[in-house]
XYZ file of C-alpha atoms in Angstrom:
492
model
C 0.000 0.000 0.000
C 2.812 2.390 0.901
C 4.450 1.614 -2.437
C 1.230 2.458 -4.317
C 0.897 5.720 -2.379
C 4.481 6.670 -3.271
C 3.845 6.000 -6.955
C 0.641 8.026 -6.845
C 2.398 10.930 -5.131
C 5.167 10.851 -7.736
C 2.654 10.885 -10.606
C 0.785 13.809 -9.075
C 4.079 15.720 -8.704
C 4.948 15.118 -12.360
C 1.517 16.329 -13.484
C 1.854 19.494 -11.390
C 5.363 20.119 -12.740
C 4.280 19.683 -16.360
C 1.291 21.954 -15.832
C 3.544 24.615 -14.314
C 5.983 24.436 -17.228
C 3.151 24.678 -19.774
C 1.658 27.634 -17.919
C 5.025 29.408 -17.809
C 5.623 28.749 -21.505
C 2.259 30.270 -22.345
C 3.203 33.426 -20.441
C 6.513 33.902 -22.287
C 6.609 35.999 -25.436
C 9.291 34.242 -27.446
C 9.136 36.820 -30.216
C 11.038 39.264 -28.016
C 14.594 39.095 -26.720
C 14.537 38.731 -22.915
C 15.486 42.005 -21.230
C 18.871 42.151 -19.494
C 18.945 41.526 -15.778
C 20.119 44.047 -13.204
C 23.661 45.303 -13.530
C 26.015 43.071 -11.531
C 27.715 44.597 -8.547
C 31.176 45.844 -9.402
C 34.078 45.128 -7.078
C 37.158 46.970 -8.328
C 40.318 45.469 -6.821
C 42.585 47.694 -4.787
C 46.304 47.941 -5.389
C 49.455 49.664 -4.208
C 51.929 51.482 -6.426
C 55.608 52.013 -5.619
C 58.869 52.458 -7.477
C 61.754 50.004 -7.445
C 65.355 51.055 -7.028
C 65.961 50.615 -10.777
C 63.138 53.008 -11.682
C 60.487 50.447 -12.624
C 56.929 50.940 -11.348
C 55.623 48.150 -9.109
C 51.891 47.486 -8.735
C 50.639 44.862 -6.270
C 47.044 43.688 -5.865
C 46.356 41.062 -3.226
C 44.005 38.154 -4.032
C 44.236 35.303 -1.537
C 41.435 33.029 -2.766
C 43.896 30.692 -4.534
C 47.633 30.015 -3.999
C 48.533 31.589 -7.353
C 50.440 34.697 -8.441
C 50.369 36.489 -11.787
C 53.548 38.414 -12.635
C 53.858 40.718 -15.654
C 56.429 43.263 -16.753
C 54.834 45.602 -19.287
C 57.011 47.887 -21.386
C 55.527 51.167 -22.559
C 56.332 51.414 -26.243
C 56.334 48.664 -28.834
C 57.242 47.794 -32.382
C 56.005 51.133 -33.708
C 58.486 52.958 -31.498
C 61.476 50.602 -31.619
C 61.518 48.788 -34.965
C 63.356 50.277 -37.944
C 61.113 50.328 -41.007
C 63.459 48.007 -42.901
C 63.600 45.516 -40.001
C 59.890 45.099 -39.303
C 59.436 41.861 -37.357
C 62.545 42.144 -35.175
C 60.444 42.850 -32.068
C 58.355 39.702 -32.408
C 61.386 37.591 -33.282
C 63.313 38.870 -30.266
C 60.515 38.122 -27.809
C 60.012 34.669 -29.366
C 63.684 33.803 -28.857
C 64.047 34.811 -25.217
C 63.524 31.235 -23.993
C 65.816 29.607 -26.578
C 68.764 29.694 -24.197
C 70.723 31.852 -21.749
C 74.346 32.093 -20.661
C 73.838 29.241 -18.186
C 70.932 27.164 -19.567
C 69.946 25.782 -22.939
C 66.425 26.144 -24.234
C 65.641 22.556 -23.243
C 67.005 23.117 -19.743
C 64.853 26.220 -19.333
C 61.803 24.270 -20.472
C 62.543 21.435 -18.047
C 63.055 23.838 -15.140
C 59.747 25.583 -15.813
C 57.961 22.261 -16.181
C 59.181 21.145 -12.766
C 57.818 24.376 -11.297
C 54.500 24.065 -13.116
C 55.105 27.513 -14.613
C 55.456 29.006 -18.066
C 57.209 32.223 -19.108
C 55.643 34.056 -22.045
C 56.670 37.189 -23.905
C 55.467 39.368 -26.746
C 55.798 42.823 -28.268
C 52.814 44.541 -29.866
C 52.493 47.771 -31.780
C 52.659 50.070 -28.741
C 53.659 47.935 -25.757
C 55.154 44.588 -24.877
C 55.431 42.263 -21.916
C 57.071 39.262 -20.336
C 55.003 37.295 -17.853
C 54.196 34.137 -15.926
C 51.658 32.619 -13.553
C 52.974 30.385 -10.783
C 51.967 28.869 -7.505
C 52.764 30.988 -4.476
C 55.455 28.522 -3.414
C 57.197 28.684 -6.802
C 56.960 32.430 -7.353
C 60.584 33.313 -6.574
C 62.230 30.470 -8.571
C 60.011 31.264 -11.565
C 60.919 34.944 -11.268
C 64.588 33.952 -11.326
C 64.059 32.167 -14.651
C 62.195 35.149 -16.092
C 65.038 37.463 -15.095
C 67.539 35.078 -16.675
C 65.784 34.930 -20.052
C 65.070 38.662 -20.134
C 68.635 39.717 -19.318
C 70.888 36.838 -20.389
C 69.388 35.358 -23.552
C 72.034 34.273 -26.051
C 69.827 34.072 -29.171
C 71.479 31.005 -30.758
C 72.036 31.301 -34.504
C 70.387 27.955 -35.278
C 67.273 28.946 -33.312
C 67.139 32.227 -35.240
C 67.176 30.408 -38.573
C 64.422 28.029 -37.448
C 62.291 30.969 -36.361
C 63.026 32.852 -39.581
C 61.918 29.833 -41.599
C 58.652 29.486 -39.665
C 57.973 33.206 -39.967
C 58.509 33.194 -43.734
C 56.151 30.223 -44.090
C 53.525 32.079 -42.049
C 53.883 35.169 -44.232
C 53.462 33.070 -47.372
C 50.369 31.354 -45.980
C 48.902 34.710 -44.952
C 48.763 35.750 -48.605
C 46.080 33.116 -49.142
C 43.989 34.291 -46.171
C 41.531 36.954 -47.397
C 40.800 38.136 -43.856
C 44.490 38.816 -43.205
C 45.023 40.400 -46.618
C 41.980 42.602 -46.082
C 43.178 43.829 -42.691
C 46.670 44.583 -43.997
C 45.505 46.436 -47.089
C 42.926 48.335 -45.028
C 45.699 49.597 -42.713
C 47.887 50.512 -45.683
C 45.072 52.495 -47.325
C 44.156 54.329 -44.112
C 47.630 55.254 -42.904
C 49.967 55.029 -45.885
C 53.283 53.232 -46.202
C 55.234 55.943 -44.340
C 53.197 55.617 -41.129
C 53.997 52.827 -38.609
C 50.321 51.806 -38.544
C 50.525 51.129 -42.267
C 53.683 49.019 -42.065
C 54.169 45.322 -41.311
C 56.753 42.579 -41.474
C 57.492 41.333 -44.992
C 59.638 38.588 -46.492
C 62.250 41.245 -47.267
C 62.375 42.642 -43.724
C 62.429 39.185 -42.106
C 65.268 38.017 -44.351
C 67.234 41.173 -43.487
C 67.151 40.637 -39.696
C 70.471 39.488 -38.238
C 71.405 38.161 -34.823
C 73.075 41.518 -34.126
C 69.723 43.230 -34.781
C 68.036 40.997 -32.216
C 70.740 41.535 -29.609
C 70.508 45.303 -30.153
C 66.718 45.260 -29.848
C 66.866 43.241 -26.625
C 69.328 45.686 -25.110
C 67.371 48.787 -26.114
C 63.884 47.498 -25.379
C 63.956 45.666 -22.055
C 64.729 48.674 -19.864
C 63.320 49.273 -16.350
C 62.694 52.977 -16.928
C 59.744 52.104 -19.201
C 58.581 49.096 -17.191
C 55.390 48.557 -15.203
C 55.614 45.441 -13.032
C 52.238 44.085 -11.961
C 51.914 41.377 -9.313
C 48.432 40.025 -8.588
C 47.537 37.128 -6.342
C 48.457 35.372 -3.131
C 51.077 37.781 -1.817
C 51.403 41.092 0.006
C 52.806 44.416 -1.136
C 55.753 44.094 1.246
C 56.724 40.531 0.361
C 56.182 41.103 -3.362
C 58.444 44.151 -3.422
C 61.179 42.326 -1.528
C 60.972 39.338 -3.877
C 61.000 41.491 -7.007
C 63.912 43.659 -5.819
C 65.856 40.465 -5.120
C 64.828 38.622 -8.273
C 65.599 41.569 -10.573
C 68.706 42.767 -8.739
C 70.764 42.453 -11.921
C 68.408 44.666 -13.914
C 70.091 48.041 -13.642
C 68.694 51.389 -14.713
C 70.155 52.512 -18.027
C 69.388 55.420 -20.320
C 66.503 57.826 -20.646
C 63.048 57.084 -21.971
C 63.109 57.664 -25.736
C 60.663 60.246 -27.028
C 58.398 59.360 -29.908
C 55.595 60.960 -31.882
C 53.651 59.604 -34.814
C 54.042 61.260 -38.213
C 51.163 63.197 -39.690
C 48.543 61.137 -41.481
C 48.038 61.543 -45.213
C 45.084 63.723 -46.149
C 41.721 61.997 -46.316
C 40.719 61.038 -49.832
C 37.191 61.014 -51.275
C 35.331 57.758 -50.699
C 36.636 54.933 -52.845
C 36.297 51.168 -53.213
C 39.668 49.403 -53.158
C 39.284 45.956 -54.712
C 41.836 43.186 -54.177
C 41.319 40.212 -56.478
C 40.954 36.748 -54.931
C 39.948 34.552 -57.875
C 37.294 31.968 -57.108
C 36.584 33.281 -53.611
C 33.225 32.132 -52.255
C 33.095 35.134 -49.936
C 34.218 38.743 -50.099
C 35.992 40.233 -47.084
C 34.744 43.778 -46.574
C 36.443 46.477 -44.473
C 34.907 49.960 -44.436
C 36.306 52.845 -42.419
C 38.744 55.662 -41.898
C 41.288 56.865 -39.293
C 39.834 57.633 -35.868
C 40.761 59.331 -32.606
C 43.438 58.191 -30.117
C 42.562 56.432 -26.862
C 42.668 59.645 -24.849
C 39.808 61.227 -26.797
C 37.143 62.775 -24.540
C 34.578 61.128 -26.836
C 35.665 57.596 -25.894
C 32.549 56.672 -23.894
C 30.156 58.099 -26.477
C 31.954 56.163 -29.208
C 31.720 52.933 -27.199
C 27.964 53.319 -26.836
C 27.559 54.332 -30.482
C 29.513 51.345 -31.735
C 27.635 48.907 -29.504
C 24.418 49.980 -31.221
C 25.914 50.021 -34.711
C 27.974 46.821 -34.780
C 29.446 45.979 -31.399
C 27.124 43.160 -30.344
C 25.123 40.344 -31.945
C 21.838 42.289 -31.967
C 23.497 45.410 -33.396
C 22.002 47.223 -36.367
C 24.571 45.926 -38.838
C 24.298 42.280 -37.827
C 20.513 42.375 -37.467
C 20.233 43.702 -41.008
C 22.966 41.966 -43.007
C 23.004 38.602 -41.211
C 19.599 38.136 -39.606
C 17.271 39.884 -42.072
C 19.110 39.645 -45.393
C 21.203 36.502 -44.854
C 24.180 37.946 -46.738
C 26.753 36.895 -44.128
C 27.382 34.677 -41.125
C 28.159 37.809 -39.144
C 29.264 41.428 -39.515
C 30.439 43.968 -36.964
C 32.073 47.314 -36.361
C 34.636 48.714 -33.951
C 36.688 51.738 -33.017
C 40.283 50.736 -32.322
C 42.494 52.998 -30.255
C 46.156 53.665 -29.635
C 48.452 56.456 -28.583
C 48.287 57.687 -32.146
C 45.292 57.825 -34.469
C 42.945 54.893 -34.127
C 40.492 53.622 -36.707
C 36.818 53.079 -37.301
C 36.035 49.869 -39.158
C 32.838 48.089 -40.175
C 32.807 44.864 -42.124
C 32.751 41.102 -42.312
C 32.789 38.191 -44.738
C 29.973 38.406 -47.299
C 28.696 35.738 -49.687
C 30.291 36.683 -53.000
C 27.048 37.015 -54.979
C 25.710 39.442 -52.355
C 28.767 41.713 -52.099
C 27.117 44.671 -53.828
C 23.816 44.247 -51.975
C 25.618 43.986 -48.643
C 27.639 47.129 -49.353
C 24.395 49.004 -50.004
C 23.118 47.835 -46.603
C 26.369 48.821 -44.872
C 26.043 52.322 -46.271
C 22.361 52.483 -45.325
C 23.174 51.621 -41.708
C 26.044 54.112 -41.549
C 23.758 56.843 -42.865
C 21.051 55.701 -40.476
C 23.245 55.986 -37.390
C 24.033 59.567 -38.456
C 20.403 60.592 -38.310
C 18.463 58.943 -41.134
C 17.227 56.398 -38.577
C 17.532 58.026 -35.147
C 18.732 55.953 -32.202
C 15.849 54.915 -29.960
C 15.627 55.058 -26.178
C 15.550 51.255 -26.095
C 18.715 50.958 -28.196
C 20.476 53.473 -25.969
C 19.510 51.653 -22.767
C 20.402 48.213 -24.136
C 23.835 49.408 -25.266
C 24.602 51.061 -21.938
C 23.488 47.983 -20.001
C 25.631 45.735 -22.193
C 28.762 47.813 -21.622
C 28.220 48.225 -17.886
C 27.384 44.557 -17.363
C 30.551 43.540 -19.192
C 32.856 45.459 -16.860
C 33.056 42.890 -13.996
C 34.533 40.349 -16.433
C 37.652 42.513 -16.516
C 38.361 41.344 -12.964
C 37.347 37.677 -13.319
C 40.853 36.219 -12.848
C 44.242 37.298 -11.583
C 45.531 37.689 -15.140
C 42.469 39.760 -16.088
C 42.974 41.956 -13.027
C 46.630 42.415 -13.928
C 45.836 43.462 -17.486
C 43.063 45.829 -16.442
C 45.130 47.651 -13.834
C 48.197 47.851 -16.058
C 46.168 49.288 -18.940
C 45.426 52.394 -16.889
C 49.095 53.319 -16.689
C 50.013 52.235 -20.218
C 47.189 54.301 -21.695
C 47.514 57.227 -19.290
C 44.025 56.847 -17.808
C 42.954 58.056 -14.335
C 43.289 55.572 -11.487
C 39.564 55.835 -10.714
C 38.646 54.966 -14.308
C 36.833 51.735 -13.430
C 34.989 53.246 -10.467
C 33.601 55.961 -12.759
C 33.031 53.773 -15.824
C 29.312 53.130 -15.232
C 28.687 56.813 -14.512
C 30.482 57.882 -17.675
C 28.579 55.390 -19.811
C 25.241 56.197 -18.176
C 25.679 59.915 -18.865
C 25.807 59.516 -22.643
C 22.800 60.979 -24.477
C 21.336 60.437 -27.932
C 22.578 63.928 -28.807
C 26.114 62.827 -27.908
C 25.794 59.818 -30.198
C 24.538 61.841 -33.146
C 27.402 64.307 -32.725
C 30.178 61.687 -32.601
C 28.632 59.656 -35.421
C 28.782 62.672 -37.725
C 32.242 63.649 -36.493
C 34.012 60.294 -36.689
C 32.161 58.408 -39.450
C 32.763 60.661 -42.435
C 30.713 59.070 -45.212
C 32.345 61.236 -47.874
C 35.829 59.927 -47.093
C 35.332 56.236 -46.355
C 37.899 53.708 -47.528
C 36.072 50.553 -48.663
C 38.511 47.643 -48.997
C 37.079 44.449 -50.492
C 39.003 41.215 -51.053
C 37.035 38.968 -53.389
C 36.591 37.476 -56.845
C 37.012 40.503 -59.074
C 35.446 38.827 -62.105
C 32.233 38.224 -60.146
C 31.897 41.362 -58.037
C 33.504 44.320 -59.828
C 30.646 45.063 -62.237
C 27.881 44.815 -59.575
C 29.931 47.029 -57.248
C 30.368 49.598 -59.993
C 26.620 49.553 -60.621
C 25.914 50.625 -57.029
C 27.501 54.036 -57.777
C 28.633 54.173 -54.150
C 32.215 55.128 -55.031
C 34.795 54.748 -57.806
C 36.821 51.542 -57.812
C 40.612 51.158 -57.649
C 42.327 47.789 -58.052
C 45.102 46.982 -55.571
C 47.436 44.029 -55.176
C 47.763 42.100 -51.910
C 50.392 44.547 -50.663
C 48.042 47.511 -51.081
C 49.825 48.851 -54.159
C 48.051 49.764 -57.420
C 47.684 46.580 -59.439
C 48.573 46.137 -63.076
C 45.680 46.569 -65.480
C 44.943 42.868 -65.403
C 44.935 42.772 -61.603
C 47.293 41.070 -59.200
C 45.119 39.089 -56.900
C 45.569 37.260 -53.652
C 46.308 33.717 -54.552
C 47.491 34.476 -58.100
C 50.619 32.539 -58.882
């Protein structure tokens, strides 16, 4: 009897559960995107800032939830400031070779030592900054730091390792010529900034072949200097113990020389809107990049531009993606972004478009760009959704010790105020529709857009010309004017 009662009770529970689910489903309007929840509470980590005896800045943020420590040395200035134009690529090659061997350990011995510690030392140099870093357990922090100091200061850059790296780099450059997305990005930068500007330059087969071991040794000596260094330690430590460990671990890193001054050259004058077509015979998709140079990171319009771009193309439900992907089906996804640096940034909108729809998609891109400038005014709902998205994304910048390290360091690299994160939500919330209309008209100049398209010229040139959006120029994969017959990506 008890068994029958249990079965009956179970059946009744299932019926009630099913009825509840059906009732809830009937109440939901699945034609509408669920509204975002409340903004998550933001907890900005605290940190201390001091200066080491060699002039480097030391930042320490304590996080004791796990026995782990993130250590990063960030160098203000990067390839744009330190690479000669004819030796583009030397920065990346130098950072890649740091762990190939030192005065006392071979590359294999360094790898074995790090493996025993459960640590890994990484390094890289970007356009405007570089770093060398590791994450270790608390117990292995000091021995890992000793290895980092050894590779940063005592690397020997073996000749055989250099030739292996050169070979891999040349293969990568060759393969990149067959990647329309890469070709499109490179030509877009060349068109926007010109060949004389660092933003328009890149490593080439010629520059990579020209790099010698002496070039790498010279770059290592000039670049890894404490006077431009920001050392960030985040994790299971204290400010006092971290400073003592870092002073000891980097005792051989002496101050040397002044900080080099650098300023970007003037940009070439904006040209009237034009379509720059790079031929990729047989391409099933066209890679589209539309834009022009933009403001630097320190622009007072930064927050307005972030909100504007979120509405235009910065999230899945943005205007561009909703139109070109969701409504028209011309692409698997399109987007837009403002990129920033110490020099001029860029505005870019684009994506990969099905080849037969290249002209139709370009018409829709232009319609949305005109719309964001007033033809289709931004709504209150769009404004609120964009603000909520940006504000709700901020806590993710502190989700791990490496994320915390990068977020804090970025303030000093980019010259932002130390209370930037505390005031972020307020600055985003204060943006108005009038602000967005103003910055859209100021920074998205429809009369001077560069439209770079990598695709099958034989299939898309005539339809593009028929749109009458802009005249067409044919470029090769390096961004130079092509011969009359074209010089396409992938042509042999």
